[in-house]
Amino acid sequence: MQMEKYLDTVIYDDFSAMLKGRYEESSRVTALRYFEKENIVDVTYSEMVERVAAVYEFLKKEGLGGKHIAILSENRYEYIIIYLAAVLDSVIVPLDREAEPSVINELFERFDVSAVFVTDKTAKKAGQASEIKKYNIDREFRDILKTEISVERFFEETKDTDKDRFAVLASTSGTDGRMKGVMLTQYNVITNIRGTLENNVLKSPTLSFLPMHHTYGFNPCILATLYNGTTLCINRDVKKLFRDIKAFDPFFFGAVPMVIEGIYDNILREAGKQNKERSLKRLIRLSNALRKVGIDLRHRFFGSIITPGLRLVVSGGAPLRREYVDKFDEIGITILNGYGLTECSPTVAVSRTINNVPGSAGTIMKNIDVKVAEDGELLVRGPNVMLGYYKDEEATRDAMEDGYFKTGDIGYTLGRIIFITGRKKNLIITENGENIAPEYLEAKINSFDEVEESLVVSKRVNNVSIVCAKVYMGENGKQNVQRFKEDLKALNESLPSYMRIDDYEVMPEAFQKNSSKKIIRKLYL
Amino acid sequence: MNRERVDQMFDEIKKILDEEYHITGVSKETNFRKELGLSSFDFLNLICIFEERYGVELDEEKYIHIVTVGELCDYLETLVVKDAT
């Protein structure tokens, strides 16, 4: 195995130790920064820890120690405080605020949720579960923060927190469409965020805008910054992303391919509107030529295009087209690929600025072992691998092999560099990193009276990937198209927007099947 | 719903699509993703432009379900009317 030299970092093995370390060493540093209406608000590390302590004490007084506490909220600073407070002695359950109310309520039950933090925007979705305690962040958080506890007592009480206890219940798409609960420990998460800092230097500030309920949005972007003791800027509304990028001038943000492509296309559009597209392209050509002779003026030439401080963007959640890595490099911004899964807390590999191998999914992080099975499947072992799926021993058994987690991804490694070439499972991975189990949508479509069988696939149209349902409605299927369109519209309205079926195709004959009567999916991709 | 105002909205959307994305020839039935190839990021950008031009705030719960140009016209019309009253 090729030896990789990783960066040294401070060592915290649980969140109590991390909070104590940051309280002592970075107390006056801004931990969190965000817009409140038109004003920028700063929260220092000492203020952040005091608020975490207050919420921790509140949860204890409410009898929620050891209980499962869900959070159903848009991105906001309070999310982070609640997560850090709950993870120490309870189980935090981050849920997708876009999910249908029926799904949310089903998860409350299946994940044994005792309490949920909601906001004015999400309260309605959690409305049906009357036996669960509800706390509205918009209305109650200020009062919750008044719960009295000294920071010293908080550290004393939490210093023996069990790092190996199940502390985070994250959700991931199961192939049957039902969400599976992924059980993670503090140690899983904290060693994983440390791993990202062992691969790359993270300068201040960083910007967070990915949904916080995603482990990719939360762990390597938010928690890694706080572990690092630097400033995390929070975008609360994606519509204000460009304002926040300009105002916060981040060194780094984590993104998904759709956003990275969107930002670049936006640069070109803006240049086009000002009749500057040709001069921009000319300047890029000039800059490229200068770089060949060792003169790098990219930051002087292009610093103002997005924001002067931005140097690093990590792309994760889905594969990014190689051309965008090159395009951003031309204007002085390094795009690093990352690879991970919720079950791995989530990061397995991330490219390094000192060794950014084009086309790879990054350098495998320290202490993580990746091996390739005979059929090409990547198997992962390390301190980041989950305890198992919540109350689903069968799925846990199926997912593990001799201590390794079976990723379902096909690929290979060259030394510590990892390459992904395909998937074993049928999951559709969208450009914003969401996973869709086609079987889930197929089951919904097959329940339409007019449909005999269906297949849901991803297809590329005009540079975007869309979800397409191929349906067979019997020999006289064309007569049922109108009815199908109506049923499909109703289905789409009940689904989260990322799962929406954008297109359909009526098949002239039934799908071809194998000997066990399953549709031969690969024939129709 | 006022048809005249919906048509005005339609003209406005056509103008913005042309200015921003050089897209022409759309109808009310045109699908933003399937036919125009707008990603959800592009669509969000479009929403921001409308918010800036009309000084209104579009409700995320509503606009995430919009699929066609006509649906956006109808929704914008209700917002502008609400704002005027």
JSON list of N, CA and C in Angstrom, two decimals, chain A residues 24 33 160 192 195 279-280 292 296 351 401 412 443 448 468:
[
{"chain": "A", "resi": 24, "resn": "GLU", "atom": "N", "xyz": [-12.02, 26.74, 25.36]},
{"chain": "A", "resi": 24, "resn": "GLU", "atom": "CA", "xyz": [-10.78, 27.20, 26.00]},
{"chain": "A", "resi": 24, "resn": "GLU", "atom": "C", "xyz": [-9.83, 27.89, 25.02]},
{"chain": "A", "resi": 33, "resn": "ARG", "atom": "N", "xyz": [-21.80, 32.58, 11.87]},
{"chain": "A", "resi": 33, "resn": "ARG", "atom": "CA", "xyz": [-22.13, 33.90, 11.31]},
{"chain": "A", "resi": 33, "resn": "ARG", "atom": "C", "xyz": [-23.29, 33.71, 10.35]},
{"chain": "A", "resi": 160, "resn": "ASP", "atom": "N", "xyz": [-17.64, 12.45, 30.58]},
{"chain": "A", "resi": 160, "resn": "ASP", "atom": "CA", "xyz": [-17.59, 10.99, 30.41]},
{"chain": "A", "resi": 160, "resn": "ASP", "atom": "C", "xyz": [-18.61, 10.49, 29.40]},
{"chain": "A", "resi": 192, "resn": "ASN", "atom": "N", "xyz": [-14.48, 11.08, 11.58]},
{"chain": "A", "resi": 192, "resn": "ASN", "atom": "CA", "xyz": [-14.70, 11.34, 10.16]},
{"chain": "A", "resi": 192, "resn": "ASN", "atom": "C", "xyz": [-14.46, 12.81, 9.82]},
{"chain": "A", "resi": 195, "resn": "GLY", "atom": "N", "xyz": [-10.89, 13.40, 9.83]},
{"chain": "A", "resi": 195, "resn": "GLY", "atom": "CA", "xyz": [-10.28, 12.87, 8.60]},
{"chain": "A", "resi": 195, "resn": "GLY", "atom": "C", "xyz": [-10.26, 13.89, 7.48]},
{"chain": "A", "resi": 279, "resn": "SER", "atom": "N", "xyz": [-14.55, 39.03, -23.63]},
{"chain": "A", "resi": 279, "resn": "SER", "atom": "CA", "xyz": [-13.32, 39.48, -22.95]},
{"chain": "A", "resi": 279, "resn": "SER", "atom": "C", "xyz": [-12.97, 38.54, -21.80]},
{"chain": "A", "resi": 280, "resn": "LEU", "atom": "N", "xyz": [-13.98, 37.96, -21.16]},
{"chain": "A", "resi": 280, "resn": "LEU", "atom": "CA", "xyz": [-13.70, 37.00, -20.09]},
{"chain": "A", "resi": 280, "resn": "LEU", "atom": "C", "xyz": [-12.99, 35.77, -20.67]},
{"chain": "A", "resi": 292, "resn": "LYS", "atom": "N", "xyz": [1.38, 28.51, -18.13]},
{"chain": "A", "resi": 292, "resn": "LYS", "atom": "CA", "xyz": [2.31, 27.54, -18.75]},
{"chain": "A", "resi": 292, "resn": "LYS", "atom": "C", "xyz": [3.75, 27.98, -18.60]},
{"chain": "A", "resi": 296, "resn": "ASP", "atom": "N", "xyz": [1.23, 32.91, -12.47]},
{"chain": "A", "resi": 296, "resn": "ASP", "atom": "CA", "xyz": [-0.15, 32.63, -12.08]},
{"chain": "A", "resi": 296, "resn": "ASP", "atom": "C", "xyz": [-0.83, 33.92, -11.61]},
{"chain": "A", "resi": 351, "resn": "SER", "atom": "N", "xyz": [-10.49, 14.45, -2.35]},
{"chain": "A", "resi": 351, "resn": "SER", "atom": "CA", "xyz": [-9.24, 14.82, -3.03]},
{"chain": "A", "resi": 351, "resn": "SER", "atom": "C", "xyz": [-8.45, 15.80, -2.18]},
{"chain": "A", "resi": 401, "resn": "GLU", "atom": "N", "xyz": [-19.81, -7.27, 5.50]},
{"chain": "A", "resi": 401, "resn": "GLU", "atom": "CA", "xyz": [-19.12, -8.51, 5.13]},
{"chain": "A", "resi": 401, "resn": "GLU", "atom": "C", "xyz": [-17.75, -8.50, 5.82]},
{"chain": "A", "resi": 412, "resn": "TYR", "atom": "N", "xyz": [-12.35, 1.10, -8.23]},
{"chain": "A", "resi": 412, "resn": "TYR", "atom": "CA", "xyz": [-11.03, 0.52, -7.97]},
{"chain": "A", "resi": 412, "resn": "TYR", "atom": "C", "xyz": [-10.18, 1.55, -7.25]},
{"chain": "A", "resi": 443, "resn": "ALA", "atom": "N", "xyz": [-43.35, 1.22, -7.53]},
{"chain": "A", "resi": 443, "resn": "ALA", "atom": "CA", "xyz": [-44.46, 0.66, -6.75]},
{"chain": "A", "resi": 443, "resn": "ALA", "atom": "C", "xyz": [-45.64, 1.62, -6.74]},
{"chain": "A", "resi": 448, "resn": "PHE", "atom": "N", "xyz": [-51.34, 2.54, -9.95]},
{"chain": "A", "resi": 448, "resn": "PHE", "atom": "CA", "xyz": [-52.36, 3.17, -10.80]},
{"chain": "A", "resi": 448, "resn": "PHE", "atom": "C", "xyz": [-53.13, 2.05, -11.51]},
{"chain": "A", "resi": 468, "resn": "CYS", "atom": "N", "xyz": [-37.48, 9.72, -15.45]},
{"chain": "A", "resi": 468, "resn": "CYS", "atom": "CA", "xyz": [-38.46, 9.33, -16.47]},
{"chain": "A", "resi": 468, "resn": "CYS", "atom": "C", "xyz": [-39.10, 7.99, -16.09]}
]
